[in-house]
Amino acid sequence: MGIKDNQLDFEDFSTDTEKLSAILKRTEISSQKHKLSYEYYRARKFVLLIPATLCCATIGILGFVVTTDAIKRHMKINNVQVEDVLTLTIGSLGFVTGMILLLMNQWDFGSHESMHLGALMELENLADKIRFWRMDQKINNDNDVNDSTDGNIDDALDKQQQQQQKRKNKLDGNINGSSSSKERRALGV
């Protein structure tokens, strides 16, 4: 059963708040998809990286043992010298490591991981902006600052700026002489 990914039809919504709620829901769903994909590619990258690292460490250790005098010529395993067995083991592990590295380069899990992480961060930023805008609108609605009935963001912002200008003008008028001397002294003017 696949996930349907239909586009949003903004004509179905009557206000900007409803539109933003729908966008927020979509961004949260997409964020979860990208988070899962990021974790998947990260795990796949380490599934290949850990064996390659272990093989390289083993090659280094065995190579050091073979080149030093720790292994003597008289040491044998069933008529085969230990030094020859270790040399063949080093060669085999080198081949396995090379194949793992070729697969890692071919599948390139690191770039997929980075892409999904970037998309996840961008979607979370977008969701945060929408949440903050909604909280701001809720606070403004509670304070009767935003009395917009049609839900248009531009109209709400214009009305909010007009109300702030009225408050500023009222405060300026009180400071500039329309208030009593007691009020001016209290304001520090």
mmCIF file of C-alpha atoms in Angstrom:
data_model
loop_
_atom_site.group_PDB
_atom_site.id
_atom_site.type_symbol
_atom_site.label_atom_id
_atom_site.label_comp_id
_atom_site.label_asym_id
_atom_site.label_seq_id
_atom_site.Cartn_x
_atom_site.Cartn_y
_atom_site.Cartn_z
ATOM 1 C CA MET A 1 0.000 0.000 0.000
ATOM 2 C CA GLY A 2 1.671 3.195 -1.182
ATOM 3 C CA ILE A 3 1.359 6.677 0.223
ATOM 4 C CA LYS A 4 -0.691 9.063 -1.881
ATOM 5 C CA ASP A 5 1.049 12.348 -2.479
ATOM 6 C CA ASN A 6 -1.609 14.612 -3.927
ATOM 7 C CA GLN A 7 -0.961 18.292 -4.383
ATOM 8 C CA LEU A 8 -2.838 20.782 -2.258
ATOM 9 C CA ASP A 9 -5.642 22.668 -3.960
ATOM 10 C CA PHE A 10 -5.742 26.069 -2.309
ATOM 11 C CA GLU A 11 -9.174 26.802 -3.735
ATOM 12 C CA ASP A 12 -10.558 24.336 -1.195
ATOM 13 C CA PHE A 13 -9.558 26.606 1.680
ATOM 14 C CA SER A 14 -11.298 29.837 2.617
ATOM 15 C CA THR A 15 -8.639 31.478 4.800
ATOM 16 C CA ASP A 16 -4.876 31.758 4.886
ATOM 17 C CA THR A 17 -4.865 30.077 8.277
ATOM 18 C CA GLU A 18 -6.472 26.970 6.807
ATOM 19 C CA LYS A 19 -3.979 27.019 3.952
ATOM 20 C CA LEU A 20 -1.061 27.321 6.332
ATOM 21 C CA SER A 21 -2.453 24.530 8.503
ATOM 22 C CA ALA A 22 -2.579 22.280 5.444
ATOM 23 C CA ILE A 23 0.964 23.283 4.474
ATOM 24 C CA LEU A 24 2.140 22.638 8.041
ATOM 25 C CA LYS A 25 0.618 19.173 7.974
ATOM 26 C CA ARG A 26 2.309 18.422 4.643
ATOM 27 C CA THR A 27 5.677 19.712 5.849
ATOM 28 C CA GLU A 28 5.470 17.566 8.976
ATOM 29 C CA ILE A 29 4.681 14.469 6.897
ATOM 30 C CA SER A 30 7.487 15.259 4.462
ATOM 31 C CA SER A 31 9.851 15.909 7.364
ATOM 32 C CA GLN A 32 9.139 12.448 8.725
ATOM 33 C CA LYS A 33 9.753 10.892 5.301
ATOM 34 C CA HIS A 34 13.082 12.687 4.930
ATOM 35 C CA LYS A 35 14.068 11.813 8.494
ATOM 36 C CA LEU A 36 13.442 8.130 7.838
ATOM 37 C CA SER A 37 15.333 8.308 4.541
ATOM 38 C CA TYR A 38 18.237 10.097 6.233
ATOM 39 C CA GLU A 39 18.443 7.414 8.918
ATOM 40 C CA TYR A 40 18.183 4.648 6.304
ATOM 41 C CA TYR A 41 21.060 5.995 4.184
ATOM 42 C CA ARG A 42 23.137 6.721 7.279
ATOM 43 C CA ALA A 43 22.730 3.106 8.437
ATOM 44 C CA ARG A 44 23.552 1.782 4.953
ATOM 45 C CA LYS A 45 26.690 3.894 4.841
ATOM 46 C CA PHE A 46 27.927 2.448 8.132
ATOM 47 C CA VAL A 47 27.011 -1.110 7.126
ATOM 48 C CA LEU A 48 29.739 -0.849 4.486
ATOM 49 C CA LEU A 49 32.087 1.472 6.345
ATOM 50 C CA ILE A 50 32.563 -0.690 9.439
ATOM 51 C CA PRO A 51 33.706 -3.865 7.555
ATOM 52 C CA ALA A 52 36.015 -1.784 5.366
ATOM 53 C CA THR A 53 37.571 -0.196 8.450
ATOM 54 C CA LEU A 54 38.017 -3.557 10.158
ATOM 55 C CA CYS A 55 39.593 -5.051 7.035
ATOM 56 C CA CYS A 56 42.026 -2.135 6.765
ATOM 57 C CA ALA A 57 42.983 -2.463 10.433
ATOM 58 C CA THR A 58 43.524 -6.217 10.016
ATOM 59 C CA ILE A 59 45.631 -5.654 6.907
ATOM 60 C CA GLY A 60 47.781 -3.168 8.802
ATOM 61 C CA ILE A 61 48.290 -5.476 11.766
ATOM 62 C CA LEU A 62 49.026 -8.554 9.660
ATOM 63 C CA GLY A 63 51.331 -6.568 7.392
ATOM 64 C CA PHE A 64 53.291 -5.378 10.397
ATOM 65 C CA VAL A 65 53.530 -8.920 11.768
ATOM 66 C CA VAL A 66 54.729 -10.310 8.420
ATOM 67 C CA THR A 67 57.414 -7.652 7.903
ATOM 68 C CA THR A 68 58.878 -7.939 11.389
ATOM 69 C CA ASP A 69 60.852 -10.834 12.722
ATOM 70 C CA ALA A 70 57.931 -12.076 14.815
ATOM 71 C CA ILE A 71 57.246 -14.835 12.301
ATOM 72 C CA LYS A 72 60.231 -17.153 11.792
ATOM 73 C CA ARG A 73 60.821 -19.278 8.707
ATOM 74 C CA HIS A 74 60.537 -22.511 10.646
ATOM 75 C CA MET A 75 56.912 -21.772 11.720
ATOM 76 C CA LYS A 76 54.590 -23.854 9.583
ATOM 77 C CA ILE A 77 50.927 -24.848 9.323
ATOM 78 C CA ASN A 78 50.619 -28.277 7.639
ATOM 79 C CA ASN A 79 53.803 -27.868 5.595
ATOM 80 C CA VAL A 80 52.904 -24.260 4.639
ATOM 81 C CA GLN A 81 54.865 -21.411 6.123
ATOM 82 C CA VAL A 82 52.870 -19.018 8.371
ATOM 83 C CA GLU A 83 54.371 -16.048 6.567
ATOM 84 C CA ASP A 84 52.894 -17.232 3.257
ATOM 85 C CA VAL A 85 49.446 -17.788 4.831
ATOM 86 C CA LEU A 86 49.472 -14.311 6.339
ATOM 87 C CA THR A 87 50.557 -12.801 3.017
ATOM 88 C CA LEU A 88 47.664 -14.540 1.216
ATOM 89 C CA THR A 89 45.289 -13.361 3.958
ATOM 90 C CA ILE A 90 46.509 -9.788 3.540
ATOM 91 C CA GLY A 91 45.962 -10.003 -0.231
ATOM 92 C CA SER A 92 42.470 -11.448 0.192
ATOM 93 C CA LEU A 93 41.476 -8.802 2.726
ATOM 94 C CA GLY A 94 42.868 -6.120 0.421
ATOM 95 C CA PHE A 95 40.666 -7.414 -2.394
ATOM 96 C CA VAL A 96 37.592 -7.460 -0.116
ATOM 97 C CA THR A 97 38.346 -3.947 1.101
ATOM 98 C CA GLY A 98 38.724 -2.697 -2.468
ATOM 99 C CA MET A 99 35.385 -4.231 -3.465
ATOM 100 C CA ILE A 100 33.656 -2.683 -0.445
ATOM 101 C CA LEU A 101 35.119 0.723 -1.293
ATOM 102 C CA LEU A 102 33.991 0.369 -4.915
ATOM 103 C CA LEU A 103 30.471 -0.447 -3.730
ATOM 104 C CA MET A 104 30.502 2.508 -1.350
ATOM 105 C CA ASN A 105 31.505 4.822 -4.192
ATOM 106 C CA GLN A 106 28.976 3.315 -6.590
ATOM 107 C CA TRP A 107 25.994 3.505 -4.235
ATOM 108 C CA ASP A 108 27.109 6.830 -2.707
ATOM 109 C CA PHE A 109 25.005 6.647 0.440
ATOM 110 C CA GLY A 110 26.726 9.713 1.891
ATOM 111 C CA SER A 111 25.322 12.124 -0.702
ATOM 112 C CA HIS A 112 21.821 10.681 -0.329
ATOM 113 C CA GLU A 113 22.164 11.078 3.423
ATOM 114 C CA SER A 114 23.275 14.721 3.053
ATOM 115 C CA MET A 115 20.461 15.528 0.635
ATOM 116 C CA HIS A 116 17.783 14.150 2.944
ATOM 117 C CA LEU A 117 19.323 15.907 5.949
ATOM 118 C CA GLY A 118 19.269 19.233 4.074
ATOM 119 C CA ALA A 119 15.660 18.722 3.022
ATOM 120 C CA LEU A 120 14.740 17.763 6.590
ATOM 121 C CA MET A 121 16.323 20.921 7.993
ATOM 122 C CA GLU A 122 14.595 23.158 5.417
ATOM 123 C CA LEU A 123 11.201 21.567 6.067
ATOM 124 C CA GLU A 124 11.636 21.940 9.824
ATOM 125 C CA ASN A 125 12.532 25.626 9.346
ATOM 126 C CA LEU A 126 9.421 26.115 7.226
ATOM 127 C CA ALA A 127 7.249 24.349 9.805
ATOM 128 C CA ASP A 128 8.732 26.494 12.585
ATOM 129 C CA LYS A 129 8.005 29.677 10.625
ATOM 130 C CA ILE A 130 4.406 28.583 10.104
ATOM 131 C CA ARG A 131 4.006 27.689 13.786
ATOM 132 C CA PHE A 132 5.449 31.047 14.877
ATOM 133 C CA TRP A 133 3.190 32.884 12.450
ATOM 134 C CA ARG A 134 0.177 30.994 13.814
ATOM 135 C CA MET A 135 1.186 31.755 17.411
ATOM 136 C CA ASP A 136 1.668 35.413 16.514
ATOM 137 C CA GLN A 137 -1.749 35.504 14.876
ATOM 138 C CA LYS A 138 -3.318 33.845 17.908
ATOM 139 C CA ILE A 139 -1.693 36.357 20.248
ATOM 140 C CA ASN A 140 -2.772 39.221 18.006
ATOM 141 C CA ASN A 141 -6.324 37.849 17.836
ATOM 142 C CA ASP A 142 -6.439 37.531 21.619
ATOM 143 C CA ASN A 143 -5.342 41.163 21.973
ATOM 144 C CA ASP A 144 -7.838 42.325 19.318
ATOM 145 C CA VAL A 145 -4.995 43.649 17.184
ATOM 146 C CA ASN A 146 -5.968 41.607 14.147
ATOM 147 C CA ASP A 147 -9.668 42.057 13.357
ATOM 148 C CA SER A 148 -9.395 40.813 9.798
ATOM 149 C CA THR A 149 -12.457 38.728 8.909
ATOM 150 C CA ASP A 150 -11.355 37.475 5.516
ATOM 151 C CA GLY A 151 -8.091 35.974 6.826
ATOM 152 C CA ASN A 152 -5.878 37.760 4.289
ATOM 153 C CA ILE A 153 -2.333 38.107 5.627
ATOM 154 C CA ASP A 154 -1.605 41.400 3.837
ATOM 155 C CA ASP A 155 -4.782 43.028 5.146
ATOM 156 C CA ALA A 156 -4.020 41.812 8.652
ATOM 157 C CA LEU A 157 -0.481 43.214 8.502
ATOM 158 C CA ASP A 158 -1.729 46.566 7.117
ATOM 159 C CA LYS A 159 -4.341 46.816 9.869
ATOM 160 C CA GLN A 160 -1.740 45.936 12.494
ATOM 161 C CA GLN A 161 0.644 48.618 11.191
ATOM 162 C CA GLN A 162 -2.172 51.197 11.194
ATOM 163 C CA GLN A 163 -3.021 50.386 14.794
ATOM 164 C CA GLN A 164 0.627 50.657 15.813
ATOM 165 C CA GLN A 165 0.845 54.039 14.052
ATOM 166 C CA LYS A 166 -2.286 55.235 15.893
ATOM 167 C CA ARG A 167 -0.777 54.199 19.233
ATOM 168 C CA LYS A 168 2.467 55.958 18.345
ATOM 169 C CA ASN A 169 0.622 59.117 17.301
ATOM 170 C CA LYS A 170 -1.442 59.017 20.488
ATOM 171 C CA LEU A 171 1.694 58.611 22.596
ATOM 172 C CA ASP A 172 3.469 61.394 20.654
ATOM 173 C CA GLY A 173 0.455 63.657 21.178
ATOM 174 C CA ASN A 174 0.477 62.977 24.898
ATOM 175 C CA ILE A 175 4.190 63.711 25.146
ATOM 176 C CA ASN A 176 4.092 66.857 22.966
ATOM 177 C CA GLY A 177 1.744 68.895 25.089
ATOM 178 C CA SER A 178 -1.768 67.581 24.957
ATOM 179 C CA SER A 179 -1.278 65.949 28.352
ATOM 180 C CA SER A 180 -1.011 67.579 31.743
ATOM 181 C CA SER A 181 2.285 68.565 33.316
ATOM 182 C CA LYS A 182 1.979 65.711 35.824
ATOM 183 C CA GLU A 183 1.733 63.179 32.994
ATOM 184 C CA ARG A 184 4.736 64.709 31.236
ATOM 185 C CA ARG A 185 6.832 64.549 34.402
ATOM 186 C CA ALA A 186 5.815 60.909 34.900
ATOM 187 C CA LEU A 187 6.922 60.135 31.330
ATOM 188 C CA GLY A 188 10.208 61.932 31.901
ATOM 189 C CA VAL A 189 9.648 64.688 29.370
#
